[in-house]
XYZ file of N, CA, C and O in Angstrom:
344
model
N -3.136 10.047 5.749
C -2.855 10.961 6.809
C -3.128 10.263 8.130
O -3.991 9.390 8.210
N -2.414 10.673 9.158
C -2.641 10.046 10.447
C -2.174 10.905 11.595
O -1.387 11.843 11.426
N -2.684 10.556 12.750
C -2.259 11.158 14.011
C -1.779 10.024 14.895
O -2.427 8.976 14.971
N -0.661 10.235 15.581
C -0.058 9.197 16.401
C 0.347 9.758 17.755
O 0.735 10.923 17.851
N 0.264 8.925 18.760
C 0.723 9.305 20.094
C 1.695 8.233 20.573
O 1.314 7.069 20.697
N 2.932 8.623 20.830
C 3.976 7.713 21.294
C 4.126 7.851 22.799
O 4.224 8.956 23.326
N 4.144 6.718 23.488
C 4.372 6.703 24.932
C 5.479 5.701 25.219
O 5.328 4.509 24.963
N 6.609 6.179 25.698
C 7.717 5.300 26.057
C 7.590 4.963 27.539
O 7.684 5.825 28.398
N 7.362 3.690 27.847
C 7.164 3.233 29.214
C 8.490 3.000 29.933
O 8.584 3.195 31.136
N 9.501 2.550 29.184
C 10.828 2.310 29.757
C 11.812 2.265 28.594
O 11.441 2.505 27.455
N 13.071 1.928 28.880
C 14.065 1.784 27.810
C 13.745 0.607 26.887
O 14.272 0.517 25.798
N 12.877 -0.295 27.339
C 12.590 -1.509 26.581
C 11.151 -1.633 26.113
O 10.800 -2.597 25.457
N 10.286 -0.663 26.435
C 8.868 -0.758 26.095
C 8.310 0.578 25.621
O 8.666 1.624 26.158
N 7.397 0.505 24.637
C 6.713 1.700 24.158
C 5.391 1.299 23.508
O 5.224 0.159 23.084
N 4.476 2.252 23.443
C 3.236 2.055 22.700
C 3.055 3.222 21.736
O 3.509 4.337 21.994
N 2.382 2.936 20.630
C 2.029 3.963 19.658
C 0.553 3.778 19.330
O 0.151 2.723 18.839
N -0.251 4.780 19.645
C -1.662 4.755 19.310
C -1.843 5.603 18.062
O -1.296 6.703 17.980
N -2.587 5.083 17.084
C -2.712 5.801 15.828
C -4.120 5.812 15.265
O -4.907 4.891 15.472
N -4.427 6.886 14.548
C -5.654 7.035 13.776
C -5.221 7.444 12.373
O -4.463 8.409 12.229
N -5.662 6.699 11.364
C -5.255 6.981 9.985
C -6.468 7.078 9.073
O -7.483 6.404 9.304
N -6.327 7.852 8.030
C -7.311 7.916 6.949
C -6.534 7.783 5.649
O -5.624 8.559 5.388
N -6.871 6.766 4.871
C -6.215 6.547 3.583
C -7.216 6.842 2.481
O -8.385 6.475 2.593
N -6.749 7.469 1.427
C -7.671 7.783 0.352
C -6.991 8.363 -0.863
O -5.799 8.185 -1.085
N -7.797 9.083 -1.627
C -7.341 9.643 -2.892
C -7.943 11.032 -3.044
O -9.098 11.266 -2.686
N -7.148 11.939 -3.555
C -7.681 13.259 -3.850
C -7.403 13.573 -5.307
O -6.430 13.101 -5.883
N -8.267 14.343 -5.871
C -8.169 14.718 -7.291
C -8.119 13.488 -8.192
O -7.485 13.498 -9.228
N -8.763 12.419 -7.791
C -8.840 11.211 -8.610
C -10.087 11.241 -9.475
O -10.761 12.269 -9.604
N -10.408 10.114 -10.052
C -11.578 10.031 -10.925
C -12.874 10.261 -10.154
O -13.843 10.748 -10.705
N -12.888 9.936 -8.863
C -14.080 10.146 -8.033
C -13.943 11.378 -7.151
O -14.729 11.574 -6.231
N -12.922 12.187 -7.387
C -12.689 13.363 -6.550
C -11.946 12.978 -5.286
O -11.071 12.125 -5.299
N -12.333 13.576 -4.167
C -11.709 13.270 -2.882
C -12.507 12.161 -2.204
O -13.691 12.315 -1.938
N -11.852 11.041 -1.931
C -12.525 9.902 -1.319
C -11.598 9.266 -0.290
O -10.387 9.219 -0.481
N -12.170 8.827 0.821
C -11.394 8.097 1.823
C -11.705 6.620 1.658
O -12.858 6.199 1.758
N -10.667 5.825 1.341
C -10.815 4.387 1.113
C -10.903 3.589 2.400
O -11.518 2.527 2.438
N -10.229 4.085 3.459
C -10.142 3.287 4.678
C -9.755 4.155 5.863
O -8.894 5.016 5.762
N -10.393 3.876 6.992
C -10.006 4.436 8.280
C -9.381 3.306 9.095
O -9.847 2.160 9.015
N -8.367 3.619 9.902
C -7.723 2.607 10.741
C -7.435 3.198 12.120
O -6.922 4.312 12.231
N -7.761 2.423 13.140
C -7.408 2.740 14.525
C -6.525 1.611 15.026
O -6.862 0.433 14.845
N -5.386 1.950 15.644
C -4.468 0.893 16.083
C -3.757 1.289 17.368
O -3.676 2.467 17.718
N -3.240 0.262 18.030
C -2.423 0.479 19.226
C -1.280 -0.535 19.174
O -1.501 -1.725 19.360
N -0.084 -0.049 18.909
C 1.097 -0.906 18.756
C 1.885 -0.938 20.062
O 2.180 0.101 20.644
N 2.219 -2.144 20.497
C 3.052 -2.339 21.688
C 4.377 -2.918 21.221
O 4.413 -3.938 20.551
N 5.469 -2.245 21.555
C 6.813 -2.647 21.138
C 7.641 -2.923 22.380
O 7.632 -2.134 23.316
N 8.334 -4.046 22.365
C 9.183 -4.366 23.509
C 10.460 -5.045 23.044
O 10.525 -5.652 21.982
N 11.472 -4.886 23.870
C 12.797 -5.435 23.616
C 12.943 -6.661 24.503
O 12.721 -6.596 25.702
N 13.305 -7.805 23.887
C 13.406 -9.054 24.660
C 14.524 -9.921 24.096
O 14.989 -9.699 22.987
N 14.939 -10.865 24.842
C 15.946 -11.861 24.492
C 17.333 -11.248 24.362
O 18.228 -11.558 25.113
N 17.523 -10.356 23.407
C 18.802 -9.661 23.174
C 18.541 -8.162 23.076
O 17.419 -7.731 22.817
N 19.596 -7.357 23.236
C 19.448 -5.898 23.136
C 19.049 -5.438 21.739
O 18.495 -4.353 21.591
N 19.311 -6.220 20.725
C 19.116 -5.791 19.345
C 17.843 -6.344 18.704
O 17.571 -6.080 17.545
N 17.038 -7.091 19.435
C 15.827 -7.651 18.837
C 14.580 -7.067 19.504
O 14.515 -6.939 20.726
N 13.632 -6.657 18.677
C 12.390 -6.042 19.139
C 11.198 -6.825 18.603
O 11.234 -7.345 17.488
N 10.150 -6.859 19.392
C 8.911 -7.496 18.992
C 7.792 -6.459 19.062
O 7.798 -5.592 19.937
N 6.844 -6.558 18.126
C 5.701 -5.651 18.130
C 4.416 -6.450 17.965
O 4.352 -7.390 17.180
N 3.421 -6.036 18.723
C 2.074 -6.589 18.619
C 1.154 -5.397 18.368
O 1.173 -4.423 19.137
N 0.381 -5.464 17.288
C -0.462 -4.323 16.933
C -1.881 -4.777 16.570
O -2.146 -5.143 15.437
N -2.796 -4.754 17.539
C -4.189 -4.972 17.177
C -4.732 -3.707 16.514
O -4.356 -2.591 16.882
N -5.588 -3.888 15.519
C -6.143 -2.733 14.823
C -7.562 -3.018 14.365
O -7.989 -4.175 14.291
N -8.272 -1.945 14.092
C -9.608 -2.018 13.521
C -9.602 -1.141 12.281
O -9.201 0.023 12.336
N -10.039 -1.702 11.158
C -10.136 -0.951 9.909
C -11.608 -0.811 9.523
O -12.439 -1.649 9.871
N -11.874 0.253 8.785
C -13.190 0.507 8.234
C -13.014 0.750 6.728
O -12.959 1.891 6.288
N -12.889 -0.330 5.908
C -12.625 -0.156 4.476
C -13.892 0.185 3.677
O -14.983 -0.329 3.961
N -13.730 1.026 2.680
C -14.838 1.413 1.813
C -15.422 0.192 1.106
O -16.644 0.067 0.983
N -14.562 -0.727 0.678
C -15.032 -1.903 -0.063
C -15.928 -2.816 0.775
O -16.634 -3.655 0.242
N -15.927 -2.633 2.082
C -16.798 -3.396 2.987
C -17.888 -2.482 3.564
O -18.445 -2.774 4.617
N -18.181 -1.385 2.874
C -19.150 -0.389 3.341
C -18.782 0.170 4.706
O -19.646 0.428 5.534
N -17.495 0.332 4.947
C -16.940 0.886 6.190
C -17.344 0.059 7.419
O -17.437 0.563 8.521
N -17.582 -1.234 7.202
C -17.902 -2.158 8.295
C -16.632 -2.444 9.092
O -15.536 -2.493 8.539
N -16.759 -2.660 10.400
C -15.603 -2.946 11.262
C -14.901 -4.208 10.790
O -15.521 -5.252 10.628
N -13.589 -4.089 10.552
C -12.751 -5.217 10.150
C -11.551 -5.266 11.084
O -10.627 -4.483 10.952
N -11.564 -6.196 12.058
C -10.451 -6.273 13.002
C -9.253 -7.016 12.416
O -9.387 -7.812 11.490
N -8.075 -6.738 12.971
C -6.862 -7.418 12.528
C -5.786 -7.379 13.599
O -5.928 -6.686 14.620
N -4.735 -8.134 13.347
C -3.609 -8.190 14.270
C -2.325 -8.306 13.463
O -2.201 -9.184 12.614
N -1.383 -7.409 13.725
C -0.072 -7.446 13.065
C 0.974 -7.837 14.101
O 0.963 -7.341 15.231
N 1.856 -8.751 13.717
C 2.972 -9.187 14.558
C 4.260 -8.896 13.804
O 4.376 -9.243 12.625
N 5.227 -8.264 14.449
C 6.482 -7.902 13.782
C 7.672 -8.272 14.660
O 7.595 -8.203 15.881
N 8.767 -8.614 13.997
C 10.054 -8.828 14.650
C 11.053 -7.947 13.914
O 11.100 -7.943 12.691
N 11.853 -7.187 14.670
C 12.819 -6.264 14.062
C 14.173 -6.441 14.724
O 14.268 -6.524 15.946
N 15.207 -6.520 13.897
C 16.575 -6.552 14.396
C 17.223 -5.205 14.171
O 17.109 -4.621 13.096
N 17.878 -4.689 15.169
C 18.551 -3.387 15.083
C 20.032 -3.623 15.299
O 20.480 -3.906 16.407
N 20.798 -3.526 14.228
C 22.223 -3.803 14.270
C 23.004 -2.502 14.142
O 22.666 -1.642 13.348
N 24.040 -2.375 14.936
C 24.868 -1.166 14.874
C 26.276 -1.533 15.343
O 26.480 -2.545 15.981
N 27.201 -0.677 15.000
C 28.593 -0.890 15.387
C 28.901 0.024 16.571
O 28.680 1.224 16.505
N 29.337 -0.554 17.657
C 29.671 0.226 18.837
C 31.017 0.932 18.633
O 31.942 0.361 18.078
N 31.091 2.169 19.075
C 32.359 2.909 19.020
C 33.213 2.499 20.206
O 32.732 2.396 21.323
N 34.489 2.301 19.957
C 35.397 1.888 21.032
C 36.070 3.070 21.669
O 36.267 4.076 21.183
């Protein structure tokens, strides 16, 4: 489950701030949360109109690490292809 806040800065830039809880319900241990995650994703359009880049620093609190702070960074490249109507 998660909560997200999207902020579009311009036609070429946006951020998404998120809080997530991952877990299991009705499992062998009952209801348990395996991991909490806080993140802030920055997405921008560069080089061409159809290519996007994302930088997402995040902090996780995994159960397997006793919910100790575990930082990370995700980098993504996305191509968006479409056919223009004439």
